[in-house]
Amino acid sequence: DQQVKQNSPSLSVQEGRISILNCDYTNSMFDYFLWYKKYPAEGPTFLISISSIKDKNEDGRFTVFLNKSAKHLSLHIVPSQPGDSAVYFCAATGGTYKYIFGTGTRLKVLA
Amino acid sequence: EAQVTQNPRYLITVTGKKLTVTCSQNMNHEYMSWYRQDPGLGLRQIYYSMNVEVTDKGDVPEGYKVSRKEKRNFPLILESPSPNQTSLYFCASSTGTGSFQPQHFGDGTRLSIL
Protein backbone atom coordinates (compact mmCIF):
# COMPACT_ATOMS: atom_id res chain seq x y z
CA ASP A 1 0.00 0.00 0.00
CA GLN A 2 1.53 3.27 -1.19
CA GLN A 3 1.16 5.68 1.73
CA VAL A 4 2.60 8.62 -0.22
CA LYS A 5 1.55 9.04 -3.83
CA GLN A 6 2.72 11.31 -6.59
CA ASN A 7 0.25 10.59 -9.33
CA SER A 8 1.95 12.60 -12.06
CA PRO A 9 5.12 10.87 -13.26
CA SER A 10 6.06 13.87 -15.36
CA LEU A 11 5.27 17.53 -15.91
CA SER A 12 6.40 20.06 -18.52
CA VAL A 13 6.22 23.79 -17.92
CA GLN A 14 7.37 26.84 -19.84
CA GLU A 15 10.18 28.90 -18.33
CA GLY A 16 8.80 31.73 -16.20
CA ARG A 17 5.47 30.02 -15.53
CA ILE A 18 4.35 28.28 -12.35
CA SER A 19 5.13 24.61 -11.72
CA ILE A 20 2.77 22.76 -9.39
CA LEU A 21 3.77 19.33 -8.14
CA ASN A 22 1.27 17.32 -6.13
CA CYS A 23 1.51 14.69 -3.44
CA ASP A 24 -1.20 12.74 -1.61
CA TYR A 25 -0.86 10.69 1.53
CA THR A 26 -3.05 8.23 3.37
CA ASN A 27 -1.57 8.02 6.88
CA SER A 28 -3.05 10.63 9.20
CA MET A 29 -0.17 10.04 11.65
CA PHE A 30 2.27 11.81 9.34
CA ASP A 31 3.22 15.13 10.92
CA TYR A 32 6.10 16.37 8.81
CA PHE A 33 6.52 16.56 5.06
CA LEU A 34 9.56 17.29 2.93
CA TRP A 35 10.35 17.86 -0.71
CA TYR A 36 13.60 16.73 -2.29
CA LYS A 37 15.00 17.45 -5.72
CA LYS A 38 17.13 14.96 -7.59
CA TYR A 39 19.37 15.49 -10.61
CA PRO A 40 20.68 12.51 -12.62
CA ALA A 41 23.73 10.77 -11.13
CA GLU A 42 23.36 12.69 -7.86
CA GLY A 43 21.65 12.03 -4.55
CA PRO A 44 18.45 13.85 -3.61
CA THR A 45 18.88 17.29 -2.07
CA PHE A 46 16.51 18.84 0.43
CA LEU A 47 14.32 21.61 -0.91
CA ILE A 48 11.64 22.64 1.57
CA SER A 49 9.56 21.16 4.37
CA ILE A 50 6.35 21.78 6.29
CA SER A 51 5.05 20.75 9.67
CA SER A 52 1.47 19.53 10.00
CA ILE A 53 0.69 22.49 12.26
CA LYS A 54 1.14 24.83 9.29
CA ASP A 55 -0.63 25.08 5.97
CA LYS A 56 2.02 26.98 4.04
CA ASN A 57 5.78 27.41 4.01
CA GLU A 58 7.71 29.64 1.65
CA ASP A 59 11.37 29.79 0.69
CA GLY A 60 12.20 32.07 -2.21
CA ARG A 61 10.63 30.71 -5.38
CA PHE A 62 9.40 27.58 -3.60
CA THR A 63 6.19 27.31 -1.60
CA VAL A 64 4.69 24.19 -0.09
CA PHE A 65 0.98 24.03 0.76
CA LEU A 66 -0.53 21.45 3.06
CA ASN A 67 -4.22 20.56 3.14
CA LYS A 68 -4.58 18.16 6.07
CA SER A 69 -8.27 17.47 5.58
CA ALA A 70 -7.61 16.36 2.02
CA LYS A 71 -4.28 14.70 2.94
CA HIS A 72 -2.70 16.61 0.09
CA LEU A 73 0.37 18.75 -0.32
CA SER A 74 1.70 20.65 -3.26
CA LEU A 75 4.95 22.34 -4.22
CA HIS A 76 4.75 25.55 -6.20
CA ILE A 77 7.76 26.89 -8.08
CA VAL A 78 7.40 30.46 -9.31
CA PRO A 79 8.90 31.41 -11.69
CA SER A 80 10.13 28.13 -13.08
CA GLN A 81 13.66 28.06 -14.47
CA PRO A 82 15.42 25.53 -16.72
CA GLY A 83 17.70 24.63 -13.80
CA ASP A 84 14.62 23.40 -11.92
CA SER A 85 14.36 20.48 -14.34
CA ALA A 86 14.80 17.43 -12.09
CA VAL A 87 12.87 14.67 -10.36
CA TYR A 88 11.00 15.86 -7.27
CA PHE A 89 10.16 13.54 -4.39
CA CYS A 90 7.80 14.27 -1.56
CA ALA A 91 8.40 12.46 1.72
CA ALA A 92 6.49 12.09 4.96
CA THR A 93 7.31 11.04 8.49
CA GLY A 94 5.25 10.73 11.64
CA GLY A 95 7.00 10.81 14.97
CA THR A 96 9.21 7.83 14.23
CA TYR A 97 12.41 7.89 12.28
CA LYS A 98 10.89 6.18 9.28
CA TYR A 99 10.47 8.13 6.10
CA ILE A 100 8.04 7.28 3.32
CA PHE A 101 8.82 8.72 -0.09
CA GLY A 102 6.59 9.13 -3.10
CA THR A 103 7.48 7.76 -6.51
CA GLY A 104 8.67 11.09 -7.85
CA THR A 105 7.61 13.58 -10.54
CA ARG A 106 9.98 14.47 -13.36
CA LEU A 107 9.74 18.21 -14.03
CA LYS A 108 10.94 19.60 -17.32
CA VAL A 109 11.13 23.38 -17.65
CA LEU A 110 11.19 24.41 -21.29
CA ALA A 111 13.25 27.44 -22.29
CA GLU B 1 33.24 20.01 2.70
CA ALA B 2 30.20 18.40 4.36
CA GLN B 3 29.39 15.19 2.59
CA VAL B 4 28.08 11.64 2.64
CA THR B 5 30.42 9.28 0.81
CA GLN B 6 29.37 5.91 -0.57
CA ASN B 7 31.63 3.22 -1.98
CA PRO B 8 31.63 1.68 -4.45
CA ARG B 9 29.65 3.87 -6.84
CA TYR B 10 29.07 0.96 -9.22
CA LEU B 11 29.25 -2.78 -8.70
CA ILE B 12 28.36 -5.76 -10.85
CA THR B 13 28.46 -9.06 -9.01
CA VAL B 14 26.88 -12.49 -8.94
CA THR B 15 24.15 -14.08 -6.90
CA GLY B 16 25.24 -15.26 -3.47
CA LYS B 17 28.54 -13.41 -3.25
CA LYS B 18 28.53 -11.34 -0.07
CA LEU B 19 29.08 -7.64 -0.52
CA THR B 20 29.28 -4.51 1.59
CA VAL B 21 28.48 -0.95 0.53
CA THR B 22 30.18 1.55 2.78
CA CYS B 23 28.75 4.89 3.85
CA SER B 24 30.61 7.58 5.74
CA GLN B 25 29.60 11.08 6.78
CA ASN B 26 31.80 13.90 8.09
CA MET B 27 29.09 16.02 9.71
CA ASN B 28 28.91 14.27 13.10
CA HIS B 29 25.30 13.34 12.37
CA GLU B 30 23.45 11.02 14.74
CA TYR B 31 20.89 9.75 12.22
CA MET B 32 21.84 7.63 9.20
CA SER B 33 19.71 5.68 6.78
CA TRP B 34 19.78 3.51 3.68
CA TYR B 35 17.33 3.69 0.77
CA ARG B 36 16.89 1.92 -2.51
CA GLN B 37 15.45 3.57 -5.61
CA ASP B 38 13.62 1.49 -8.19
CA PRO B 39 11.66 2.61 -11.28
CA GLY B 40 8.05 3.31 -10.43
CA LEU B 41 8.63 2.73 -6.72
CA GLY B 42 10.50 5.85 -5.68
CA LEU B 43 12.81 5.73 -2.67
CA ARG B 44 12.18 3.05 -0.09
CA GLN B 45 13.86 2.99 3.29
CA ILE B 46 15.82 -0.18 4.11
CA TYR B 47 17.31 0.48 7.56
CA TYR B 48 18.01 3.47 9.71
CA SER B 49 20.09 4.25 12.77
CA MET B 50 19.45 6.85 15.44
CA ASN B 51 22.96 6.59 16.89
CA VAL B 52 25.84 4.20 17.53
CA GLU B 53 24.61 0.65 18.14
CA VAL B 54 20.97 1.69 17.56
CA THR B 55 19.43 0.46 14.31
CA ASP B 56 15.92 -0.34 13.13
CA LYS B 57 14.12 -1.67 10.08
CA GLY B 58 12.64 0.52 7.42
CA ASP B 59 10.05 -0.61 4.89
CA VAL B 60 12.15 -3.10 2.92
CA PRO B 61 14.78 -4.67 5.23
CA GLU B 62 14.62 -8.23 3.91
CA GLY B 63 17.96 -9.48 2.59
CA TYR B 64 19.99 -6.66 4.13
CA LYS B 65 22.00 -6.13 7.29
CA VAL B 66 23.50 -2.99 8.77
CA SER B 67 25.78 -2.08 11.64
CA ARG B 68 26.62 1.19 13.39
CA LYS B 69 29.78 0.71 15.38
CA GLU B 70 31.03 4.26 14.82
CA LYS B 71 29.06 7.44 14.46
CA ARG B 72 30.42 8.32 11.05
CA ASN B 73 29.99 4.91 9.34
CA PHE B 74 26.89 2.93 8.41
CA PRO B 75 27.69 0.02 6.08
CA LEU B 76 25.00 -1.91 4.21
CA ILE B 77 25.65 -5.64 3.98
CA LEU B 78 24.13 -8.06 1.50
CA GLU B 79 25.01 -11.50 2.86
CA SER B 80 23.65 -13.43 -0.12
CA PRO B 81 22.66 -10.99 -2.87
CA SER B 82 19.93 -11.93 -5.31
CA PRO B 83 18.90 -10.36 -8.64
CA ASN B 84 15.90 -8.60 -7.02
CA GLN B 85 18.40 -6.52 -5.05
CA THR B 86 19.63 -4.93 -8.26
CA SER B 87 18.94 -1.28 -7.59
CA LEU B 88 20.29 2.20 -6.96
CA TYR B 89 21.16 2.64 -3.29
CA PHE B 90 21.45 5.86 -1.32
CA CYS B 91 22.85 6.52 2.11
CA ALA B 92 21.68 9.59 4.01
CA SER B 93 22.40 11.32 7.30
CA SER B 94 20.92 14.09 9.40
CA THR B 95 21.67 15.96 12.57
CA GLY B 96 19.78 15.10 15.73
CA THR B 97 16.96 12.65 15.79
CA GLY B 98 14.03 14.97 15.23
CA SER B 99 11.89 13.97 12.31
CA PHE B 100 12.05 17.49 10.98
CA GLN B 101 15.74 17.35 10.19
CA PRO B 102 16.34 17.14 6.43
CA GLN B 103 18.65 14.39 5.32
CA HIS B 104 21.86 14.78 3.34
CA PHE B 105 22.23 12.09 0.70
CA GLY B 106 25.24 10.47 -0.88
CA ASP B 107 25.52 10.24 -4.66
CA GLY B 108 24.35 6.66 -4.82
CA THR B 109 25.65 3.16 -5.49
CA ARG B 110 24.37 1.27 -8.49
CA LEU B 111 24.35 -2.47 -7.80
CA SER B 112 23.76 -5.12 -10.44
CA ILE B 113 23.33 -8.68 -9.20
CA LEU B 114 23.55 -11.26 -11.99
CSV table of C-alpha atoms in Angstrom, one decimal:
chain,number,residue,atom,x,y,z
A,1,ASP,CA,0.0,0.0,0.0
A,2,GLN,CA,1.5,3.3,-1.2
A,3,GLN,CA,1.2,5.7,1.7
A,4,VAL,CA,2.6,8.6,-0.2
A,5,LYS,CA,1.6,9.0,-3.8
A,6,GLN,CA,2.7,11.3,-6.6
A,7,ASN,CA,0.3,10.6,-9.3
A,8,SER,CA,1.9,12.6,-12.1
A,9,PRO,CA,5.1,10.9,-13.3
A,10,SER,CA,6.1,13.9,-15.4
A,11,LEU,CA,5.3,17.5,-15.9
A,12,SER,CA,6.4,20.1,-18.5
A,13,VAL,CA,6.2,23.8,-17.9
A,14,GLN,CA,7.4,26.8,-19.8
A,15,GLU,CA,10.2,28.9,-18.3
A,16,GLY,CA,8.8,31.7,-16.2
A,17,ARG,CA,5.5,30.0,-15.5
A,18,ILE,CA,4.4,28.3,-12.4
A,19,SER,CA,5.1,24.6,-11.7
A,20,ILE,CA,2.8,22.8,-9.4
A,21,LEU,CA,3.8,19.3,-8.1
A,22,ASN,CA,1.3,17.3,-6.1
A,23,CYS,CA,1.5,14.7,-3.4
A,24,ASP,CA,-1.2,12.7,-1.6
A,25,TYR,CA,-0.9,10.7,1.5
A,26,THR,CA,-3.1,8.2,3.4
A,27,ASN,CA,-1.6,8.0,6.9
A,28,SER,CA,-3.0,10.6,9.2
A,29,MET,CA,-0.2,10.0,11.6
A,30,PHE,CA,2.3,11.8,9.3
A,31,ASP,CA,3.2,15.1,10.9
A,32,TYR,CA,6.1,16.4,8.8
A,33,PHE,CA,6.5,16.6,5.1
A,34,LEU,CA,9.6,17.3,2.9
A,35,TRP,CA,10.3,17.9,-0.7
A,36,TYR,CA,13.6,16.7,-2.3
A,37,LYS,CA,15.0,17.5,-5.7
A,38,LYS,CA,17.1,15.0,-7.6
A,39,TYR,CA,19.4,15.5,-10.6
A,40,PRO,CA,20.7,12.5,-12.6
A,41,ALA,CA,23.7,10.8,-11.1
A,42,GLU,CA,23.4,12.7,-7.9
A,43,GLY,CA,21.7,12.0,-4.6
A,44,PRO,CA,18.4,13.8,-3.6
A,45,THR,CA,18.9,17.3,-2.1
A,46,PHE,CA,16.5,18.8,0.4
A,47,LEU,CA,14.3,21.6,-0.9
A,48,ILE,CA,11.6,22.6,1.6
A,49,SER,CA,9.6,21.2,4.4
A,50,ILE,CA,6.4,21.8,6.3
A,51,SER,CA,5.1,20.7,9.7
A,52,SER,CA,1.5,19.5,10.0
A,53,ILE,CA,0.7,22.5,12.3
A,54,LYS,CA,1.1,24.8,9.3
A,55,ASP,CA,-0.6,25.1,6.0
A,56,LYS,CA,2.0,27.0,4.0
A,57,ASN,CA,5.8,27.4,4.0
A,58,GLU,CA,7.7,29.6,1.7
A,59,ASP,CA,11.4,29.8,0.7
A,60,GLY,CA,12.2,32.1,-2.2
A,61,ARG,CA,10.6,30.7,-5.4
A,62,PHE,CA,9.4,27.6,-3.6
A,63,THR,CA,6.2,27.3,-1.6
A,64,VAL,CA,4.7,24.2,-0.1
A,65,PHE,CA,1.0,24.0,0.8
A,66,LEU,CA,-0.5,21.5,3.1
A,67,ASN,CA,-4.2,20.6,3.1
A,68,LYS,CA,-4.6,18.2,6.1
A,69,SER,CA,-8.3,17.5,5.6
A,70,ALA,CA,-7.6,16.4,2.0
A,71,LYS,CA,-4.3,14.7,2.9
A,72,HIS,CA,-2.7,16.6,0.1
A,73,LEU,CA,0.4,18.7,-0.3
A,74,SER,CA,1.7,20.7,-3.3
A,75,LEU,CA,4.9,22.3,-4.2
A,76,HIS,CA,4.7,25.6,-6.2
A,77,ILE,CA,7.8,26.9,-8.1
A,78,VAL,CA,7.4,30.5,-9.3
A,79,PRO,CA,8.9,31.4,-11.7
A,80,SER,CA,10.1,28.1,-13.1
A,81,GLN,CA,13.7,28.1,-14.5
A,82,PRO,CA,15.4,25.5,-16.7
A,83,GLY,CA,17.7,24.6,-13.8
A,84,ASP,CA,14.6,23.4,-11.9
A,85,SER,CA,14.4,20.5,-14.3
A,86,ALA,CA,14.8,17.4,-12.1
A,87,VAL,CA,12.9,14.7,-10.4
A,88,TYR,CA,11.0,15.9,-7.3
A,89,PHE,CA,10.2,13.5,-4.4
A,90,CYS,CA,7.8,14.3,-1.6
A,91,ALA,CA,8.4,12.5,1.7
A,92,ALA,CA,6.5,12.1,5.0
A,93,THR,CA,7.3,11.0,8.5
A,94,GLY,CA,5.2,10.7,11.6
A,95,GLY,CA,7.0,10.8,15.0
A,96,THR,CA,9.2,7.8,14.2
A,97,TYR,CA,12.4,7.9,12.3
A,98,LYS,CA,10.9,6.2,9.3
A,99,TYR,CA,10.5,8.1,6.1
A,100,ILE,CA,8.0,7.3,3.3
A,101,PHE,CA,8.8,8.7,-0.1
A,102,GLY,CA,6.6,9.1,-3.1
A,103,THR,CA,7.5,7.8,-6.5
A,104,GLY,CA,8.7,11.1,-7.9
A,105,THR,CA,7.6,13.6,-10.5
A,106,ARG,CA,10.0,14.5,-13.4
A,107,LEU,CA,9.7,18.2,-14.0
A,108,LYS,CA,10.9,19.6,-17.3
A,109,VAL,CA,11.1,23.4,-17.7
A,110,LEU,CA,11.2,24.4,-21.3
A,111,ALA,CA,13.3,27.4,-22.3
B,1,GLU,CA,33.2,20.0,2.7
B,2,ALA,CA,30.2,18.4,4.4
B,3,GLN,CA,29.4,15.2,2.6
B,4,VAL,CA,28.1,11.6,2.6
B,5,THR,CA,30.4,9.3,0.8
B,6,GLN,CA,29.4,5.9,-0.6
B,7,ASN,CA,31.6,3.2,-2.0
B,8,PRO,CA,31.6,1.7,-4.4
B,9,ARG,CA,29.6,3.9,-6.8
B,10,TYR,CA,29.1,1.0,-9.2
B,11,LEU,CA,29.2,-2.8,-8.7
B,12,ILE,CA,28.4,-5.8,-10.9
B,13,THR,CA,28.5,-9.1,-9.0
B,14,VAL,CA,26.9,-12.5,-8.9
B,15,THR,CA,24.1,-14.1,-6.9
B,16,GLY,CA,25.2,-15.3,-3.5
B,17,LYS,CA,28.5,-13.4,-3.2
B,18,LYS,CA,28.5,-11.3,-0.1
B,19,LEU,CA,29.1,-7.6,-0.5
B,20,THR,CA,29.3,-4.5,1.6
B,21,VAL,CA,28.5,-0.9,0.5
B,22,THR,CA,30.2,1.5,2.8
B,23,CYS,CA,28.8,4.9,3.9
B,24,SER,CA,30.6,7.6,5.7
B,25,GLN,CA,29.6,11.1,6.8
B,26,ASN,CA,31.8,13.9,8.1
B,27,MET,CA,29.1,16.0,9.7
B,28,ASN,CA,28.9,14.3,13.1
B,29,HIS,CA,25.3,13.3,12.4
B,30,GLU,CA,23.5,11.0,14.7
B,31,TYR,CA,20.9,9.8,12.2
B,32,MET,CA,21.8,7.6,9.2
B,33,SER,CA,19.7,5.7,6.8
B,34,TRP,CA,19.8,3.5,3.7
B,35,TYR,CA,17.3,3.7,0.8
B,36,ARG,CA,16.9,1.9,-2.5
B,37,GLN,CA,15.4,3.6,-5.6
B,38,ASP,CA,13.6,1.5,-8.2
B,39,PRO,CA,11.7,2.6,-11.3
B,40,GLY,CA,8.1,3.3,-10.4
B,41,LEU,CA,8.6,2.7,-6.7
B,42,GLY,CA,10.5,5.8,-5.7
B,43,LEU,CA,12.8,5.7,-2.7
B,44,ARG,CA,12.2,3.0,-0.1
B,45,GLN,CA,13.9,3.0,3.3
B,46,ILE,CA,15.8,-0.2,4.1
B,47,TYR,CA,17.3,0.5,7.6
B,48,TYR,CA,18.0,3.5,9.7
B,49,SER,CA,20.1,4.2,12.8
B,50,MET,CA,19.4,6.9,15.4
B,51,ASN,CA,23.0,6.6,16.9
B,52,VAL,CA,25.8,4.2,17.5
B,53,GLU,CA,24.6,0.6,18.1
B,54,VAL,CA,21.0,1.7,17.6
B,55,THR,CA,19.4,0.5,14.3
B,56,ASP,CA,15.9,-0.3,13.1
B,57,LYS,CA,14.1,-1.7,10.1
B,58,GLY,CA,12.6,0.5,7.4
B,59,ASP,CA,10.1,-0.6,4.9
B,60,VAL,CA,12.1,-3.1,2.9
B,61,PRO,CA,14.8,-4.7,5.2
B,62,GLU,CA,14.6,-8.2,3.9
B,63,GLY,CA,18.0,-9.5,2.6
B,64,TYR,CA,20.0,-6.7,4.1
B,65,LYS,CA,22.0,-6.1,7.3
B,66,VAL,CA,23.5,-3.0,8.8
B,67,SER,CA,25.8,-2.1,11.6
B,68,ARG,CA,26.6,1.2,13.4
B,69,LYS,CA,29.8,0.7,15.4
B,70,GLU,CA,31.0,4.3,14.8
B,71,LYS,CA,29.1,7.4,14.5
B,72,ARG,CA,30.4,8.3,11.0
B,73,ASN,CA,30.0,4.9,9.3
B,74,PHE,CA,26.9,2.9,8.4
B,75,PRO,CA,27.7,0.0,6.1
B,76,LEU,CA,25.0,-1.9,4.2
B,77,ILE,CA,25.7,-5.6,4.0
B,78,LEU,CA,24.1,-8.1,1.5
B,79,GLU,CA,25.0,-11.5,2.9
B,80,SER,CA,23.6,-13.4,-0.1
B,81,PRO,CA,22.7,-11.0,-2.9
B,82,SER,CA,19.9,-11.9,-5.3
B,83,PRO,CA,18.9,-10.4,-8.6
B,84,ASN,CA,15.9,-8.6,-7.0
B,85,GLN,CA,18.4,-6.5,-5.1
B,86,THR,CA,19.6,-4.9,-8.3
B,87,SER,CA,18.9,-1.3,-7.6
B,88,LEU,CA,20.3,2.2,-7.0
B,89,TYR,CA,21.2,2.6,-3.3
B,90,PHE,CA,21.4,5.9,-1.3
B,91,CYS,CA,22.8,6.5,2.1
B,92,ALA,CA,21.7,9.6,4.0
B,93,SER,CA,22.4,11.3,7.3
B,94,SER,CA,20.9,14.1,9.4
B,95,THR,CA,21.7,16.0,12.6
B,96,GLY,CA,19.8,15.1,15.7
B,97,THR,CA,17.0,12.7,15.8
B,98,GLY,CA,14.0,15.0,15.2
B,99,SER,CA,11.9,14.0,12.3
B,100,PHE,CA,12.1,17.5,11.0
B,101,GLN,CA,15.7,17.3,10.2
B,102,PRO,CA,16.3,17.1,6.4
B,103,GLN,CA,18.7,14.4,5.3
B,104,HIS,CA,21.9,14.8,3.3
B,105,PHE,CA,22.2,12.1,0.7
B,106,GLY,CA,25.2,10.5,-0.9
B,107,ASP,CA,25.5,10.2,-4.7
B,108,GLY,CA,24.3,6.7,-4.8
B,109,THR,CA,25.7,3.2,-5.5
B,110,ARG,CA,24.4,1.3,-8.5
B,111,LEU,CA,24.4,-2.5,-7.8
B,112,SER,CA,23.8,-5.1,-10.4
B,113,ILE,CA,23.3,-8.7,-9.2
B,114,LEU,CA,23.5,-11.3,-12.0
